[in-house]
Amino acid sequence: MSLSGLIGSINTAAANTGSSHVNDNECRELLQACERLRSAYETPLDVVTRLYYSIPQAIVLRLGVDLKLFNAVVKLSGKSANGEFSVQQLAGETGAEPLLLARILRFLATMGIVREVSKDTFSSTPSTAAFISSSSLASVVIHGTHFLNILSKLPEYFAQKGWNSPNDADDGPFQFATGTQSHYFDFLSSEPYYQQAFNTTMTASFRRKGQSWFKFFPVEEKLRVEDPMAPLLVDIGGGQGEDILAFRDKFPHLPGKLILQDLPVVVEGIQGTISPVEAQGYNFFDEQPNKGAKAYYLRTVLHDWPDKQALQILARVRESMTPESLLLINEVLVPETNRSLSSVVADLAMMTSYAALERTQAQFEAVLNEAGFELVNVWRPDGVEVQSAQQAVLLEARLKR
């Protein structure tokens, strides 16, 4: 196909998106193909320009979220017969200066978030409502732009600290950037605005990758206890119980106690409300109160910690286990090579916020071995390739024998 023919086909496809029915997988493949095409034709200057412009775009989105501008745009567009509104009307809704609003709106119009109709007149687009205050994407914008503040200090951090991977959660890029000695999680607990944005981002549906672990792990075969009062499954750092409650609903007949553990501030509002699951306030750096459980479960816990602290967490689990106990770790394993953009961004986020990392299977095996465990198996959902970075897997480990 000629270049002009290719351009024509792309433009035709873009103009007819409303009439085509594309599922999520097809959409992902289409976008990946577009990305490969762009990479093939971009010059180094194009790359730098695109990356340079992406940072102001994120910040302007944050301005809109903080100002509740998108809420006001949706409201005004809904009240107008043609969906249009003036900058003066928006100023009345938000309390912001008209000149500033016009500058923000013009920027958002270049991103397709609003549409510029004429001078100082705009309308909403299908993307506008995605950023209203109640949307999870608004929280992602808040969390992501706050992360940019820390990220921008990385060059200074490495220049002063040396060019080595951070390895201490209490003395890493976050502490350097903010001038605090607090861990990132402790900082969040003192900043409700960022804590709420973090919580919403972490629980957003788009972050959950793949099937629930118990759909591809042989639960009936592996998780059995005879005593109904014995601990069957201890979900360590399990938040408000999304995973263990789903497990309970799937296997209501299994004997044994189901125990959810997280910091007291996390579980205090649900204690007594999720029966028969028992909610315990617990810090996973402390001694584990539940001895000899059949399985101890950690979902996306260890990727928040460098090896130094990961070994401390695992030591508390090891001390409580018997030879019959299992350690189940639900994490995304990153491939050794050819990582995706989302994979390397996640790894950078772990390094910057927690001095931690996203681990390969070999890195997990090394940590487990040092902590006194042996890896028994890596359970993957059906159809997931060994090197896939898009699906969470389940690592099954036991005490070294």
CSV table of C-alpha atoms in Angstrom, one decimal:
chain,number,residue,atom,x,y,z
A,1,MET,CA,0.0,0.0,0.0
A,2,SER,CA,1.3,3.5,-0.8
A,3,LEU,CA,1.8,6.0,1.9
A,4,SER,CA,-1.0,8.2,0.7
A,5,GLY,CA,-3.3,5.1,0.6
A,6,LEU,CA,-2.3,4.2,4.2
A,7,ILE,CA,-3.0,7.8,5.3
A,8,GLY,CA,-6.4,7.6,3.6
A,9,SER,CA,-7.3,4.3,5.2
A,10,ILE,CA,-6.3,5.6,8.7
A,11,ASN,CA,-8.4,8.8,8.2
A,12,THR,CA,-11.4,6.7,7.0
A,13,ALA,CA,-11.1,4.4,10.0
A,14,ALA,CA,-10.9,7.3,12.4
A,15,ALA,CA,-14.0,9.0,10.9
A,16,ASN,CA,-16.1,5.8,11.2
A,17,THR,CA,-15.3,4.8,14.8
A,18,GLY,CA,-18.9,5.3,15.8
A,19,SER,CA,-20.2,2.7,13.4
A,20,SER,CA,-17.6,0.0,14.2
A,21,HIS,CA,-18.0,-2.6,17.0
A,22,VAL,CA,-14.5,-3.3,18.6
A,23,ASN,CA,-14.0,-5.3,21.7
A,24,ASP,CA,-11.4,-4.6,24.3
A,25,ASN,CA,-8.8,-7.0,22.9
A,26,GLU,CA,-9.3,-5.7,19.4
A,27,CYS,CA,-9.0,-2.1,20.6
A,28,ARG,CA,-5.8,-2.9,22.5
A,29,GLU,CA,-4.3,-4.5,19.4
A,30,LEU,CA,-5.3,-1.6,17.3
A,31,LEU,CA,-3.7,0.9,19.6
A,32,GLN,CA,-0.5,-1.2,19.8
A,33,ALA,CA,-0.4,-1.2,16.0
A,34,CYS,CA,-0.8,2.5,15.9
A,35,GLU,CA,2.0,2.9,18.4
A,36,ARG,CA,4.3,0.7,16.3
A,37,LEU,CA,3.5,2.8,13.3
A,38,ARG,CA,4.2,6.0,15.1
A,39,SER,CA,7.5,4.6,16.4
A,40,ALA,CA,8.6,3.7,12.9
A,41,TYR,CA,8.1,7.2,11.6
A,42,GLU,CA,8.9,9.5,14.5
A,43,THR,CA,12.2,11.4,14.5
A,44,PRO,CA,14.2,11.9,17.7
A,45,LEU,CA,12.8,15.5,17.7
A,46,ASP,CA,9.3,14.2,17.4
A,47,VAL,CA,9.9,11.9,20.4
A,48,VAL,CA,11.3,14.7,22.6
A,49,THR,CA,8.5,17.1,21.7
A,50,ARG,CA,5.8,14.5,22.4
A,51,LEU,CA,7.3,13.6,25.8
A,52,TYR,CA,7.9,17.3,26.7
A,53,TYR,CA,4.3,18.2,25.9
A,54,SER,CA,2.9,15.3,27.9
A,55,ILE,CA,3.9,16.7,31.3
A,56,PRO,CA,2.0,20.0,31.0
A,57,GLN,CA,-1.0,18.0,29.8
A,58,ALA,CA,-1.1,16.1,33.0
A,59,ILE,CA,-0.8,19.2,35.1
A,60,VAL,CA,-3.6,21.0,33.3
A,61,LEU,CA,-5.8,18.0,33.8
A,62,ARG,CA,-5.0,18.3,37.5
A,63,LEU,CA,-5.9,22.0,37.5
A,64,GLY,CA,-9.3,21.0,36.0
A,65,VAL,CA,-9.9,18.3,38.6
A,66,ASP,CA,-8.9,20.5,41.6
A,67,LEU,CA,-11.1,23.3,40.3
A,68,LYS,CA,-14.0,20.9,39.7
A,69,LEU,CA,-14.1,22.4,36.3
A,70,PHE,CA,-15.3,19.2,34.6
A,71,ASN,CA,-18.3,19.0,37.0
A,72,ALA,CA,-19.2,22.6,36.0
A,73,VAL,CA,-18.7,21.9,32.3
A,74,VAL,CA,-21.0,18.9,32.4
A,75,LYS,CA,-23.6,20.8,34.3
A,76,LEU,CA,-23.6,23.8,31.9
A,77,SER,CA,-23.5,21.7,28.8
A,78,GLY,CA,-26.5,19.8,30.1
A,79,LYS,CA,-28.5,22.9,30.7
A,80,SER,CA,-27.8,24.4,27.3
A,81,ALA,CA,-29.9,23.5,24.3
A,82,ASN,CA,-26.8,23.2,22.0
A,83,GLY,CA,-24.5,22.0,24.8
A,84,GLU,CA,-22.4,25.2,24.6
A,85,PHE,CA,-21.4,27.5,27.4
A,86,SER,CA,-19.3,30.7,27.8
A,87,VAL,CA,-16.2,31.3,29.9
A,88,GLN,CA,-18.2,33.9,31.9
A,89,GLN,CA,-20.8,31.2,32.8
A,90,LEU,CA,-18.1,28.8,33.9
A,91,ALA,CA,-16.5,31.5,36.0
A,92,GLY,CA,-19.8,31.9,37.8
A,93,GLU,CA,-19.9,28.1,38.5
A,94,THR,CA,-16.2,27.8,39.6
A,95,GLY,CA,-15.3,31.2,41.1
A,96,ALA,CA,-12.2,31.3,38.9
A,97,GLU,CA,-11.0,34.3,36.9
A,98,PRO,CA,-12.4,34.2,33.3
A,99,LEU,CA,-9.0,34.8,31.7
A,100,LEU,CA,-7.4,31.8,33.6
A,101,LEU,CA,-10.4,29.6,32.7
A,102,ALA,CA,-10.1,30.5,29.0
A,103,ARG,CA,-6.4,29.6,29.0
A,104,ILE,CA,-7.1,26.2,30.7
A,105,LEU,CA,-10.0,25.5,28.4
A,106,ARG,CA,-8.0,26.2,25.3
A,107,PHE,CA,-5.4,23.8,26.5
A,108,LEU,CA,-8.0,21.1,27.3
A,109,ALA,CA,-9.5,21.6,23.8
A,110,THR,CA,-6.2,20.6,22.2
A,111,MET,CA,-6.5,17.3,24.2
A,112,GLY,CA,-10.1,16.6,23.1
A,113,ILE,CA,-11.4,17.0,26.7
A,114,VAL,CA,-13.6,20.0,25.7
A,115,ARG,CA,-14.4,21.5,22.4
A,116,GLU,CA,-13.7,25.1,21.4
A,117,VAL,CA,-16.7,26.4,19.5
A,118,SER,CA,-15.7,30.1,19.1
A,119,LYS,CA,-14.0,32.8,21.1
A,120,ASP,CA,-14.6,32.1,24.8
A,121,THR,CA,-17.3,29.6,24.0
A,122,PHE,CA,-16.9,25.9,24.5
A,123,SER,CA,-18.8,22.6,24.8
A,124,SER,CA,-18.2,19.2,26.4
A,125,THR,CA,-17.0,16.1,24.6
A,126,PRO,CA,-17.5,12.4,25.3
A,127,SER,CA,-14.3,12.6,27.4
A,128,THR,CA,-15.3,15.4,29.7
A,129,ALA,CA,-17.4,13.4,32.2
A,130,ALA,CA,-14.6,11.0,32.7
A,131,PHE,CA,-12.8,13.5,34.9
A,132,ILE,CA,-15.7,14.7,37.2
A,133,SER,CA,-14.9,14.5,40.9
A,134,SER,CA,-16.6,11.2,41.5
A,135,SER,CA,-14.7,9.5,38.7
A,136,SER,CA,-11.9,7.1,39.5
A,137,LEU,CA,-9.9,8.8,36.7
A,138,ALA,CA,-10.0,12.1,38.6
A,139,SER,CA,-8.3,10.3,41.5
A,140,VAL,CA,-5.7,8.9,39.0
A,141,VAL,CA,-4.9,12.4,37.9
A,142,ILE,CA,-4.4,13.6,41.4
A,143,HIS,CA,-2.3,10.6,42.4
A,144,GLY,CA,-0.3,10.7,39.2
A,145,THR,CA,0.5,14.4,39.3
A,146,HIS,CA,1.6,14.1,42.9
A,147,PHE,CA,3.9,11.3,41.8
A,148,LEU,CA,5.4,13.7,39.2
A,149,ASN,CA,6.6,16.0,42.0
A,150,ILE,CA,8.6,13.1,43.5
A,151,LEU,CA,9.8,11.8,40.1
A,152,SER,CA,11.2,15.2,39.1
A,153,LYS,CA,13.7,15.0,42.0
A,154,LEU,CA,15.3,11.7,40.8
A,155,PRO,CA,18.2,13.3,38.9
A,156,GLU,CA,19.2,15.2,42.1
A,157,TYR,CA,18.7,12.1,44.2
A,158,PHE,CA,21.1,10.0,42.1
A,159,ALA,CA,23.6,12.8,41.7
A,160,GLN,CA,23.8,13.1,45.5
A,161,LYS,CA,23.3,9.4,46.6
A,162,GLY,CA,25.1,7.6,43.8
A,163,TRP,CA,23.9,5.7,40.8
A,164,ASN,CA,22.5,2.6,42.6
A,165,SER,CA,19.0,1.2,42.9
A,166,PRO,CA,17.4,2.4,46.1
A,167,ASN,CA,17.1,-0.4,48.7
A,168,ASP,CA,15.7,1.1,51.9
A,169,ALA,CA,12.0,2.0,52.1
A,170,ASP,CA,12.8,4.5,54.9
A,171,ASP,CA,15.6,6.3,53.0
A,172,GLY,CA,14.7,6.5,49.3
A,173,PRO,CA,13.7,9.0,46.6
A,174,PHE,CA,10.4,9.8,48.3
A,175,GLN,CA,12.1,10.9,51.6
A,176,PHE,CA,14.8,12.8,49.6
A,177,ALA,CA,12.2,14.7,47.5
A,178,THR,CA,9.9,15.6,50.4
A,179,GLY,CA,12.5,16.2,53.1
A,180,THR,CA,10.7,13.8,55.4
A,181,GLN,CA,11.8,10.7,57.3
A,182,SER,CA,8.3,9.2,56.9
A,183,HIS,CA,7.5,6.2,54.7
A,184,TYR,CA,5.2,7.0,51.8
A,185,PHE,CA,2.3,5.2,53.5
A,186,ASP,CA,2.8,7.2,56.7
A,187,PHE,CA,2.8,10.4,54.6
A,188,LEU,CA,-0.5,9.5,53.0
A,189,SER,CA,-2.1,8.9,56.3
A,190,SER,CA,-1.5,12.5,57.2
A,191,GLU,CA,-2.8,13.9,53.8
A,192,PRO,CA,-6.4,12.9,53.3
A,193,TYR,CA,-6.6,14.4,49.8
A,194,TYR,CA,-3.8,12.3,48.5
A,195,GLN,CA,-4.8,9.3,50.7
A,196,GLN,CA,-8.2,9.2,49.1
A,197,ALA,CA,-6.8,9.6,45.6
A,198,PHE,CA,-4.3,6.8,46.3
A,199,ASN,CA,-7.0,4.4,47.7
A,200,THR,CA,-9.3,5.0,44.7
A,201,THR,CA,-6.5,4.5,42.2
A,202,MET,CA,-5.3,1.3,43.8
A,203,THR,CA,-8.8,-0.2,43.9
A,204,ALA,CA,-9.9,1.0,40.4
A,205,SER,CA,-11.2,-1.8,38.2
A,206,PHE,CA,-8.6,-1.2,35.5
A,207,ARG,CA,-5.7,-2.1,37.9
A,208,ARG,CA,-6.9,-5.6,38.6
A,209,LYS,CA,-5.1,-7.8,36.1
A,210,GLY,CA,-6.5,-11.2,35.2
A,211,GLN,CA,-8.6,-13.8,37.0
A,212,SER,CA,-8.9,-14.2,40.7
A,213,TRP,CA,-6.2,-16.5,42.0
A,214,PHE,CA,-8.6,-19.2,43.3
A,215,LYS,CA,-9.9,-19.7,39.7
A,216,PHE,CA,-6.7,-21.2,38.5
A,217,PHE,CA,-5.2,-22.6,41.8
A,218,PRO,CA,-6.4,-26.1,42.9
A,219,VAL,CA,-8.1,-24.9,46.1
A,220,GLU,CA,-10.0,-28.1,46.9
A,221,GLU,CA,-6.8,-30.1,46.6
A,222,LYS,CA,-4.3,-27.8,48.3
A,223,LEU,CA,-6.3,-25.9,51.0
A,224,ARG,CA,-7.8,-28.4,53.5
A,225,VAL,CA,-8.0,-28.4,57.3
A,226,GLU,CA,-9.9,-30.9,59.5
A,227,ASP,CA,-10.5,-28.6,62.4
A,228,PRO,CA,-13.2,-25.9,61.5
A,229,MET,CA,-11.6,-23.6,64.1
A,230,ALA,CA,-8.1,-23.9,62.6
A,231,PRO,CA,-7.0,-21.0,60.4
A,232,LEU,CA,-7.4,-21.9,56.8
A,233,LEU,CA,-6.4,-18.7,55.0
A,234,VAL,CA,-4.8,-15.6,56.4
A,235,ASP,CA,-5.0,-12.6,53.9
A,236,ILE,CA,-2.1,-10.4,55.0
A,237,GLY,CA,-2.3,-6.7,54.0
A,238,GLY,CA,-5.7,-7.5,52.3
A,239,GLY,CA,-7.2,-4.1,52.6
A,240,GLN,CA,-10.9,-4.2,53.2
A,241,GLY,CA,-11.2,-7.8,52.1
A,242,GLU,CA,-12.0,-7.8,48.4
A,243,ASP,CA,-10.0,-11.0,47.7
A,244,ILE,CA,-10.9,-13.0,50.8
A,245,LEU,CA,-14.6,-12.2,50.6
A,246,ALA,CA,-14.6,-13.4,47.0
A,247,PHE,CA,-12.8,-16.5,48.1
A,248,ARG,CA,-15.5,-17.1,50.8
A,249,ASP,CA,-18.3,-16.7,48.3
A,250,LYS,CA,-16.6,-19.2,46.0
A,251,PHE,CA,-15.9,-21.8,48.7
A,252,PRO,CA,-18.4,-21.4,51.5
A,253,HIS,CA,-18.2,-25.1,52.4
A,254,LEU,CA,-14.5,-25.2,53.2
A,255,PRO,CA,-13.8,-25.8,56.9
A,256,GLY,CA,-11.4,-23.5,58.7
A,257,LYS,CA,-11.2,-19.8,59.7
A,258,LEU,CA,-10.8,-17.0,57.1
A,259,ILE,CA,-8.7,-14.1,58.5
A,260,LEU,CA,-8.2,-10.7,57.0
A,261,GLN,CA,-5.3,-8.6,58.2
A,262,ASP,CA,-4.4,-5.0,57.6
A,263,LEU,CA,-3.5,-1.9,59.6
A,264,PRO,CA,-6.1,-1.0,62.3
A,265,VAL,CA,-7.1,2.2,60.4
A,266,VAL,CA,-7.9,0.1,57.4
A,267,VAL,CA,-10.1,-2.6,59.0
A,268,GLU,CA,-11.6,-0.7,61.9
A,269,GLY,CA,-14.7,0.2,59.8
A,270,ILE,CA,-15.4,-3.4,58.7
A,271,GLN,CA,-14.7,-5.4,61.8
A,272,GLY,CA,-17.8,-7.5,62.6
A,273,THR,CA,-19.4,-6.8,59.3
A,274,ILE,CA,-17.8,-9.4,57.1
A,275,SER,CA,-18.6,-12.6,59.0
A,276,PRO,CA,-17.5,-15.3,58.9
A,277,VAL,CA,-14.3,-13.6,57.8
A,278,GLU,CA,-12.5,-12.3,60.9
A,279,ALA,CA,-10.9,-8.8,60.4
A,280,GLN,CA,-7.7,-8.2,62.5
A,281,GLY,CA,-5.8,-5.0,62.9
A,282,TYR,CA,-2.2,-6.0,62.1
A,283,ASN,CA,1.2,-4.6,61.0
A,284,PHE,CA,3.0,-7.3,58.9
A,285,PHE,CA,6.3,-6.3,60.4
A,286,ASP,CA,5.1,-7.6,63.7
A,287,GLU,CA,4.8,-11.1,65.0
A,288,GLN,CA,2.1,-13.0,63.2
A,289,PRO,CA,-0.7,-13.9,65.8
A,290,ASN,CA,-2.1,-16.8,63.7
A,291,LYS,CA,0.2,-19.8,63.9
A,292,GLY,CA,0.0,-22.8,61.7
A,293,ALA,CA,-2.5,-21.6,59.1
A,294,LYS,CA,-2.9,-23.8,56.0
A,295,ALA,CA,-2.1,-20.8,53.8
A,296,TYR,CA,-0.8,-17.2,54.2
A,297,TYR,CA,-1.7,-15.0,51.3
A,298,LEU,CA,0.0,-11.8,50.1
A,299,ARG,CA,-1.5,-9.9,47.2
A,300,THR,CA,0.6,-7.0,45.7
A,301,VAL,CA,2.3,-6.5,49.0
A,302,LEU,CA,5.9,-7.4,48.3
A,303,HIS,CA,6.2,-5.2,45.2
A,304,ASP,CA,5.7,-2.2,47.6
A,305,TRP,CA,8.9,-3.1,49.5
A,306,PRO,CA,12.6,-3.5,48.6
A,307,ASP,CA,14.4,-6.7,49.5
A,308,LYS,CA,15.4,-5.4,52.9
A,309,GLN,CA,11.9,-4.9,54.1
A,310,ALA,CA,10.4,-7.8,52.0
A,311,LEU,CA,12.7,-10.2,53.9
A,312,GLN,CA,11.4,-8.8,57.2
A,313,ILE,CA,7.8,-9.3,56.1
A,314,LEU,CA,8.5,-12.9,55.0
A,315,ALA,CA,10.4,-13.6,58.2
A,316,ARG,CA,7.2,-12.9,60.2
A,317,VAL,CA,5.3,-15.3,57.9
A,318,ARG,CA,8.0,-18.0,58.1
A,319,GLU,CA,8.0,-17.9,61.9
A,320,SER,CA,4.3,-18.7,62.0
A,321,MET,CA,4.3,-21.6,59.5
A,322,THR,CA,4.4,-25.3,59.9
A,323,PRO,CA,5.8,-27.7,57.3
A,324,GLU,CA,2.3,-28.2,56.0
A,325,SER,CA,1.6,-24.5,55.6
A,326,LEU,CA,1.7,-22.7,52.2
A,327,LEU,CA,2.8,-19.2,51.3
A,328,LEU,CA,0.7,-17.8,48.4
A,329,ILE,CA,2.0,-14.6,46.6
A,330,ASN,CA,-0.3,-13.0,44.1
A,331,GLU,CA,1.7,-10.6,42.0
A,332,VAL,CA,2.5,-9.6,38.4
A,333,LEU,CA,5.8,-11.1,37.3
A,334,VAL,CA,7.6,-8.8,34.9
A,335,PRO,CA,9.4,-10.5,32.0
A,336,GLU,CA,13.2,-10.6,31.8
A,337,THR,CA,13.1,-8.8,28.4
A,338,ASN,CA,10.8,-6.8,26.1
A,339,ARG,CA,8.8,-5.2,28.9
A,340,SER,CA,5.8,-3.0,28.1
A,341,LEU,CA,5.6,0.7,28.8
A,342,SER,CA,3.1,0.0,31.6
A,343,SER,CA,5.5,-2.5,33.2
A,344,VAL,CA,8.5,-0.1,33.3
A,345,VAL,CA,6.3,2.8,34.5
A,346,ALA,CA,5.1,0.6,37.4
A,347,ASP,CA,8.7,-0.4,38.2
A,348,LEU,CA,9.7,3.3,38.2
A,349,ALA,CA,6.8,4.2,40.5
A,350,MET,CA,7.8,1.4,42.9
A,351,MET,CA,11.4,2.7,43.0
A,352,THR,CA,10.4,6.4,43.4
A,353,SER,CA,7.7,6.0,46.0
A,354,TYR,CA,8.8,3.0,48.0
A,355,ALA,CA,12.5,2.3,47.0
A,356,ALA,CA,11.0,-1.0,45.8
A,357,LEU,CA,10.7,-2.8,42.5
A,358,GLU,CA,8.5,-5.0,40.2
A,359,ARG,CA,10.2,-8.4,40.3
A,360,THR,CA,10.9,-11.1,37.7
A,361,GLN,CA,10.4,-14.7,38.7
A,362,ALA,CA,14.1,-15.1,39.3
A,363,GLN,CA,14.1,-12.1,41.6
A,364,PHE,CA,11.2,-13.5,43.6
A,365,GLU,CA,12.9,-16.9,43.8
A,366,ALA,CA,16.0,-15.2,45.2
A,367,VAL,CA,14.1,-13.3,47.8
A,368,LEU,CA,12.1,-16.4,48.8
A,369,ASN,CA,15.3,-18.5,49.0
A,370,GLU,CA,17.0,-15.9,51.3
A,371,ALA,CA,13.9,-15.8,53.5
A,372,GLY,CA,13.9,-19.6,54.0
A,373,PHE,CA,11.3,-20.6,51.4
A,374,GLU,CA,11.4,-22.8,48.3
A,375,LEU,CA,9.2,-22.0,45.3
A,376,VAL,CA,6.9,-25.0,44.6
A,377,ASN,CA,5.0,-23.7,41.6
A,378,VAL,CA,3.9,-20.7,39.6
A,379,TRP,CA,0.2,-20.9,38.8
A,380,ARG,CA,-1.0,-18.9,35.8
A,381,PRO,CA,-4.5,-18.3,34.3
A,382,ASP,CA,-5.3,-20.5,31.3
A,383,GLY,CA,-3.8,-19.0,28.1
A,384,VAL,CA,-1.3,-16.7,29.9
A,385,GLU,CA,2.2,-16.8,28.5
A,386,VAL,CA,5.1,-17.4,30.8
A,387,GLN,CA,6.5,-14.0,29.9
A,388,SER,CA,3.3,-12.0,30.0
A,389,ALA,CA,3.5,-8.8,32.1
A,390,GLN,CA,-0.3,-8.2,31.9
A,391,GLN,CA,-1.6,-10.9,34.2
A,392,ALA,CA,-1.1,-11.6,37.9
A,393,VAL,CA,0.1,-15.1,38.8
A,394,LEU,CA,0.2,-17.0,42.0
A,395,LEU,CA,3.5,-18.2,43.5
A,396,GLU,CA,3.2,-21.2,45.8
A,397,ALA,CA,6.0,-21.6,48.3
A,398,ARG,CA,6.7,-23.6,51.4
A,399,LEU,CA,9.4,-23.8,54.1
A,400,LYS,CA,12.7,-25.1,52.9
A,401,ARG,CA,13.1,-28.8,53.6
